[in-house]
Amino acid sequence: MSETQTGAPVLPILIHPAPVLRRTARPVTAADAEEIRRLVPAMFATMYKAPGIGLAANQVGSLLRVIVVDVAKDEPAPLALINPEIVARSDETATQEEGCLSLPDQYAEVTRPARVRLRYQDPEGARKEIEAEGLLSACLQHEIDHLNGILFVDHLSALKRNILLRKLAKAQKELKARA
């Protein structure tokens, strides 16, 4: 585990087929406050170093309902969501290419609702709502899927999913052989 300039540790990102990626995360409670204070900065440090635009706690081995995202291109716009819950989805859909830090170098077109409204708590426990569209909407849905043990490949046809997962397994095997 390495440290960033902020002192937050960079956590190892779990790679498919790590079993925790298929588990459902549990809601965060007041008893988890200290863990959240430690976990959220570490998740941001890990996401930025990867680099990625979103990270769910499952991906770093924690089964708490926590996600961090930052889809801004120029100035950082970090967003930490505790116990995020989609409360409304548009009927209109949008298709975007998605990838995942837990499935490195694998990408596919995924169709999701174009807009969502979420309820969540910030790291201090304040209740909030956010409406999102475009890349932010897709990213939030992708990360909330992680909290439910769902990967972006689960939105693909069985054929596409199997091809992508075989490519990942082959790449991981070659990586291990070189190590």
PDB file of C-alpha atoms in Angstrom:
ATOM      1  CA  MET A   1       0.000   0.000   0.000  1.00  0.00           C
ATOM      2  CA  SER A   2       1.549   3.317  -1.018  1.00  0.00           C
ATOM      3  CA  GLU A   3       0.704   6.798   0.249  1.00  0.00           C
ATOM      4  CA  THR A   4      -0.376   9.791  -1.823  1.00  0.00           C
ATOM      5  CA  GLN A   5       0.572  13.434  -1.233  1.00  0.00           C
ATOM      6  CA  THR A   6      -2.501  13.783   1.019  1.00  0.00           C
ATOM      7  CA  GLY A   7      -1.301  10.925   3.187  1.00  0.00           C
ATOM      8  CA  ALA A   8      -4.245   8.724   2.247  1.00  0.00           C
ATOM      9  CA  PRO A   9      -3.193   5.172   1.377  1.00  0.00           C
ATOM     10  CA  VAL A  10      -3.630   3.801  -2.131  1.00  0.00           C
ATOM     11  CA  LEU A  11      -5.505   0.535  -1.739  1.00  0.00           C
ATOM     12  CA  PRO A  12      -5.162  -2.543  -3.951  1.00  0.00           C
ATOM     13  CA  ILE A  13      -7.992  -2.767  -6.491  1.00  0.00           C
ATOM     14  CA  LEU A  14      -9.519  -6.232  -6.660  1.00  0.00           C
ATOM     15  CA  ILE A  15      -9.654  -7.828 -10.104  1.00  0.00           C
ATOM     16  CA  HIS A  16     -12.410 -10.114 -11.420  1.00  0.00           C
ATOM     17  CA  PRO A  17     -13.089 -12.911 -10.400  1.00  0.00           C
ATOM     18  CA  ALA A  18     -12.432 -11.772  -6.784  1.00  0.00           C
ATOM     19  CA  PRO A  19     -15.510 -13.066  -4.877  1.00  0.00           C
ATOM     20  CA  VAL A  20     -16.135  -9.778  -3.010  1.00  0.00           C
ATOM     21  CA  LEU A  21     -16.989  -8.135  -6.363  1.00  0.00           C
ATOM     22  CA  ARG A  22     -20.110 -10.319  -6.511  1.00  0.00           C
ATOM     23  CA  ARG A  23     -21.238  -9.631  -2.933  1.00  0.00           C
ATOM     24  CA  THR A  24     -23.839  -7.068  -1.871  1.00  0.00           C
ATOM     25  CA  ALA A  25     -22.481  -4.277   0.304  1.00  0.00           C
ATOM     26  CA  ARG A  26     -24.259  -3.477   3.565  1.00  0.00           C
ATOM     27  CA  PRO A  27     -25.645  -0.057   4.523  1.00  0.00           C
ATOM     28  CA  VAL A  28     -23.329   2.256   6.416  1.00  0.00           C
ATOM     29  CA  THR A  29     -24.464   3.034   9.974  1.00  0.00           C
ATOM     30  CA  ALA A  30     -23.322   5.545  12.605  1.00  0.00           C
ATOM     31  CA  ALA A  31     -21.097   2.809  14.046  1.00  0.00           C
ATOM     32  CA  ASP A  32     -19.071   2.916  10.792  1.00  0.00           C
ATOM     33  CA  ALA A  33     -18.158   6.620  11.101  1.00  0.00           C
ATOM     34  CA  GLU A  34     -14.479   6.020  11.879  1.00  0.00           C
ATOM     35  CA  GLU A  35     -14.147   3.503   9.030  1.00  0.00           C
ATOM     36  CA  ILE A  36     -15.767   5.998   6.611  1.00  0.00           C
ATOM     37  CA  ARG A  37     -13.311   8.744   7.661  1.00  0.00           C
ATOM     38  CA  ARG A  38     -10.466   6.373   6.748  1.00  0.00           C
ATOM     39  CA  LEU A  39     -12.029   4.692   3.709  1.00  0.00           C
ATOM     40  CA  VAL A  40     -13.273   7.673   1.666  1.00  0.00           C
ATOM     41  CA  PRO A  41      -9.882   9.472   1.333  1.00  0.00           C
ATOM     42  CA  ALA A  42      -8.188   6.163   0.550  1.00  0.00           C
ATOM     43  CA  MET A  43     -10.792   5.406  -2.131  1.00  0.00           C
ATOM     44  CA  PHE A  44     -10.234   8.823  -3.746  1.00  0.00           C
ATOM     45  CA  ALA A  45      -6.443   8.344  -3.652  1.00  0.00           C
ATOM     46  CA  THR A  46      -6.850   4.893  -5.215  1.00  0.00           C
ATOM     47  CA  MET A  47      -9.290   6.085  -7.909  1.00  0.00           C
ATOM     48  CA  TYR A  48      -7.134   9.051  -8.944  1.00  0.00           C
ATOM     49  CA  LYS A  49      -3.936   6.976  -9.045  1.00  0.00           C
ATOM     50  CA  ALA A  50      -5.538   4.195 -11.161  1.00  0.00           C
ATOM     51  CA  PRO A  51      -6.666   6.509 -12.951  1.00  0.00           C
ATOM     52  CA  GLY A  52     -10.436   6.129 -12.934  1.00  0.00           C
ATOM     53  CA  ILE A  53     -13.627   8.170 -12.656  1.00  0.00           C
ATOM     54  CA  GLY A  54     -15.420   6.018 -10.093  1.00  0.00           C
ATOM     55  CA  LEU A  55     -14.758   3.410  -7.432  1.00  0.00           C
ATOM     56  CA  ALA A  56     -17.012   1.329  -5.198  1.00  0.00           C
ATOM     57  CA  ALA A  57     -15.951   0.052  -1.785  1.00  0.00           C
ATOM     58  CA  ASN A  58     -16.323  -3.579  -2.979  1.00  0.00           C
ATOM     59  CA  GLN A  59     -13.470  -2.957  -5.401  1.00  0.00           C
ATOM     60  CA  VAL A  60     -11.071  -2.330  -2.512  1.00  0.00           C
ATOM     61  CA  GLY A  61     -12.408  -5.164  -0.368  1.00  0.00           C
ATOM     62  CA  SER A  62     -14.891  -3.276   1.826  1.00  0.00           C
ATOM     63  CA  LEU A  63     -18.537  -4.335   1.898  1.00  0.00           C
ATOM     64  CA  LEU A  64     -19.851  -0.914   2.938  1.00  0.00           C
ATOM     65  CA  ARG A  65     -22.235   1.008   0.648  1.00  0.00           C
ATOM     66  CA  VAL A  66     -19.737   3.712  -0.347  1.00  0.00           C
ATOM     67  CA  ILE A  67     -18.825   5.053  -3.787  1.00  0.00           C
ATOM     68  CA  VAL A  68     -16.568   7.860  -4.953  1.00  0.00           C
ATOM     69  CA  VAL A  69     -16.730   9.513  -8.377  1.00  0.00           C
ATOM     70  CA  ASP A  70     -15.122  12.386 -10.234  1.00  0.00           C
ATOM     71  CA  VAL A  71     -16.028  12.745 -13.910  1.00  0.00           C
ATOM     72  CA  ALA A  72     -14.714  16.322 -14.274  1.00  0.00           C
ATOM     73  CA  LYS A  73     -12.189  16.819 -17.037  1.00  0.00           C
ATOM     74  CA  ASP A  74     -10.386  19.991 -15.854  1.00  0.00           C
ATOM     75  CA  GLU A  75     -10.916  20.884 -12.196  1.00  0.00           C
ATOM     76  CA  PRO A  76     -11.424  18.006  -9.723  1.00  0.00           C
ATOM     77  CA  ALA A  77     -15.056  17.599  -8.634  1.00  0.00           C
ATOM     78  CA  PRO A  78     -14.884  14.718  -6.141  1.00  0.00           C
ATOM     79  CA  LEU A  79     -18.170  13.286  -4.922  1.00  0.00           C
ATOM     80  CA  ALA A  80     -18.428  10.706  -2.112  1.00  0.00           C
ATOM     81  CA  LEU A  81     -21.801   8.999  -1.712  1.00  0.00           C
ATOM     82  CA  ILE A  82     -22.697   6.941   1.337  1.00  0.00           C
ATOM     83  CA  ASN A  83     -25.690   4.575   1.039  1.00  0.00           C
ATOM     84  CA  PRO A  84     -26.555   5.828  -2.476  1.00  0.00           C
ATOM     85  CA  GLU A  85     -29.999   4.858  -3.701  1.00  0.00           C
ATOM     86  CA  ILE A  86     -31.521   5.477  -7.121  1.00  0.00           C
ATOM     87  CA  VAL A  87     -34.973   6.980  -6.526  1.00  0.00           C
ATOM     88  CA  ALA A  88     -35.886   7.836 -10.141  1.00  0.00           C
ATOM     89  CA  ARG A  89     -34.755   6.720 -13.597  1.00  0.00           C
ATOM     90  CA  SER A  90     -35.649   8.197 -16.973  1.00  0.00           C
ATOM     91  CA  ASP A  91     -37.458   6.059 -19.525  1.00  0.00           C
ATOM     92  CA  GLU A  92     -35.028   7.418 -22.097  1.00  0.00           C
ATOM     93  CA  THR A  93     -31.805   5.405 -22.378  1.00  0.00           C
ATOM     94  CA  ALA A  94     -28.252   6.252 -23.364  1.00  0.00           C
ATOM     95  CA  THR A  95     -25.433   4.008 -24.538  1.00  0.00           C
ATOM     96  CA  GLN A  96     -21.859   4.707 -23.509  1.00  0.00           C
ATOM     97  CA  GLU A  97     -18.618   2.790 -23.583  1.00  0.00           C
ATOM     98  CA  GLU A  98     -17.814   1.554 -20.079  1.00  0.00           C
ATOM     99  CA  GLY A  99     -14.743   0.073 -18.516  1.00  0.00           C
ATOM    100  CA  CYS A 100     -13.941  -0.940 -14.967  1.00  0.00           C
ATOM    101  CA  LEU A 101     -10.860  -0.811 -12.764  1.00  0.00           C
ATOM    102  CA  SER A 102     -11.697  -4.386 -11.667  1.00  0.00           C
ATOM    103  CA  LEU A 103     -11.750  -5.549 -15.308  1.00  0.00           C
ATOM    104  CA  PRO A 104      -8.639  -3.739 -16.592  1.00  0.00           C
ATOM    105  CA  ASP A 105      -8.434  -2.836 -20.276  1.00  0.00           C
ATOM    106  CA  GLN A 106     -11.873  -4.311 -21.055  1.00  0.00           C
ATOM    107  CA  TYR A 107     -14.518  -2.023 -22.567  1.00  0.00           C
ATOM    108  CA  ALA A 108     -18.004  -2.409 -24.004  1.00  0.00           C
ATOM    109  CA  GLU A 109     -21.051  -0.360 -24.937  1.00  0.00           C
ATOM    110  CA  VAL A 110     -23.633  -0.412 -22.114  1.00  0.00           C
ATOM    111  CA  THR A 111     -27.182   0.949 -22.310  1.00  0.00           C
ATOM    112  CA  ARG A 112     -28.637   2.455 -19.128  1.00  0.00           C
ATOM    113  CA  PRO A 113     -31.294   5.022 -18.193  1.00  0.00           C
ATOM    114  CA  ALA A 114     -30.117   8.409 -19.511  1.00  0.00           C
ATOM    115  CA  ARG A 115     -30.906  10.268 -16.267  1.00  0.00           C
ATOM    116  CA  VAL A 116     -31.141   9.255 -12.624  1.00  0.00           C
ATOM    117  CA  ARG A 117     -31.958  10.899  -9.301  1.00  0.00           C
ATOM    118  CA  LEU A 118     -30.145   9.597  -6.225  1.00  0.00           C
ATOM    119  CA  ARG A 119     -30.506   9.980  -2.498  1.00  0.00           C
ATOM    120  CA  TYR A 120     -27.384   9.541  -0.406  1.00  0.00           C
ATOM    121  CA  GLN A 121     -25.485  10.802   2.596  1.00  0.00           C
ATOM    122  CA  ASP A 122     -22.251  12.716   2.399  1.00  0.00           C
ATOM    123  CA  PRO A 123     -19.300  11.511   4.532  1.00  0.00           C
ATOM    124  CA  GLU A 124     -20.456  13.754   7.402  1.00  0.00           C
ATOM    125  CA  GLY A 125     -23.900  12.112   7.379  1.00  0.00           C
ATOM    126  CA  ALA A 126     -25.927  14.916   5.753  1.00  0.00           C
ATOM    127  CA  ARG A 127     -28.768  13.630   3.555  1.00  0.00           C
ATOM    128  CA  LYS A 128     -28.554  14.832  -0.047  1.00  0.00           C
ATOM    129  CA  GLU A 129     -30.045  14.316  -3.506  1.00  0.00           C
ATOM    130  CA  ILE A 130     -28.427  14.611  -6.898  1.00  0.00           C
ATOM    131  CA  GLU A 131     -29.782  14.441 -10.436  1.00  0.00           C
ATOM    132  CA  ALA A 132     -27.382  13.248 -13.087  1.00  0.00           C
ATOM    133  CA  GLU A 133     -27.231  12.719 -16.834  1.00  0.00           C
ATOM    134  CA  GLY A 134     -24.562  11.857 -19.348  1.00  0.00           C
ATOM    135  CA  LEU A 135     -21.278  10.450 -18.079  1.00  0.00           C
ATOM    136  CA  LEU A 136     -22.094  11.187 -14.416  1.00  0.00           C
ATOM    137  CA  SER A 137     -25.369   9.251 -14.680  1.00  0.00           C
ATOM    138  CA  ALA A 138     -23.645   6.226 -16.237  1.00  0.00           C
ATOM    139  CA  CYS A 139     -20.811   6.363 -13.690  1.00  0.00           C
ATOM    140  CA  LEU A 140     -23.161   6.548 -10.690  1.00  0.00           C
ATOM    141  CA  GLN A 141     -25.252   3.638 -11.998  1.00  0.00           C
ATOM    142  CA  HIS A 142     -22.088   1.605 -12.692  1.00  0.00           C
ATOM    143  CA  GLU A 143     -20.755   2.167  -9.156  1.00  0.00           C
ATOM    144  CA  ILE A 144     -24.109   1.457  -7.476  1.00  0.00           C
ATOM    145  CA  ASP A 145     -24.253  -1.773  -9.485  1.00  0.00           C
ATOM    146  CA  HIS A 146     -20.926  -2.709  -7.844  1.00  0.00           C
ATOM    147  CA  LEU A 147     -22.512  -2.261  -4.404  1.00  0.00           C
ATOM    148  CA  ASN A 148     -25.106  -4.838  -5.485  1.00  0.00           C
ATOM    149  CA  GLY A 149     -22.538  -7.324  -6.802  1.00  0.00           C
ATOM    150  CA  ILE A 150     -23.236  -6.433 -10.444  1.00  0.00           C
ATOM    151  CA  LEU A 151     -20.488  -5.749 -12.994  1.00  0.00           C
ATOM    152  CA  PHE A 152     -20.915  -3.797 -16.234  1.00  0.00           C
ATOM    153  CA  VAL A 153     -20.407  -7.033 -18.181  1.00  0.00           C
ATOM    154  CA  ASP A 154     -23.662  -8.320 -16.660  1.00  0.00           C
ATOM    155  CA  HIS A 155     -25.468  -5.805 -18.896  1.00  0.00           C
ATOM    156  CA  LEU A 156     -24.023  -7.446 -22.034  1.00  0.00           C
ATOM    157  CA  SER A 157     -25.225 -10.448 -24.005  1.00  0.00           C
ATOM    158  CA  ALA A 158     -23.832 -13.774 -22.773  1.00  0.00           C
ATOM    159  CA  LEU A 159     -21.654 -14.013 -25.881  1.00  0.00           C
ATOM    160  CA  LYS A 160     -20.109 -10.543 -25.459  1.00  0.00           C
ATOM    161  CA  ARG A 161     -19.683 -11.069 -21.703  1.00  0.00           C
ATOM    162  CA  ASN A 162     -17.905 -14.420 -22.179  1.00  0.00           C
ATOM    163  CA  ILE A 163     -15.568 -13.031 -24.854  1.00  0.00           C
ATOM    164  CA  LEU A 164     -14.640 -10.079 -22.645  1.00  0.00           C
ATOM    165  CA  LEU A 165     -14.094 -12.229 -19.532  1.00  0.00           C
ATOM    166  CA  ARG A 166     -11.952 -14.708 -21.500  1.00  0.00           C
ATOM    167  CA  LYS A 167      -9.828 -11.811 -22.792  1.00  0.00           C
ATOM    168  CA  LEU A 168      -9.426 -10.549 -19.212  1.00  0.00           C
ATOM    169  CA  ALA A 169      -8.458 -14.010 -17.898  1.00  0.00           C
ATOM    170  CA  LYS A 170      -5.879 -14.402 -20.685  1.00  0.00           C
ATOM    171  CA  ALA A 171      -4.414 -10.935 -19.997  1.00  0.00           C
ATOM    172  CA  GLN A 172      -4.215 -11.655 -16.246  1.00  0.00           C
ATOM    173  CA  LYS A 173      -2.529 -15.022 -16.905  1.00  0.00           C
ATOM    174  CA  GLU A 174       0.064 -13.341 -19.170  1.00  0.00           C
ATOM    175  CA  LEU A 175       0.641 -10.644 -16.536  1.00  0.00           C
ATOM    176  CA  LYS A 176       1.309 -13.273 -13.864  1.00  0.00           C
ATOM    177  CA  ALA A 177       3.637 -15.175 -16.198  1.00  0.00           C
ATOM    178  CA  ARG A 178       5.739 -12.014 -16.692  1.00  0.00           C
ATOM    179  CA  ALA A 179       5.874 -11.233 -12.960  1.00  0.00           C
TER     180      ALA A 179
END
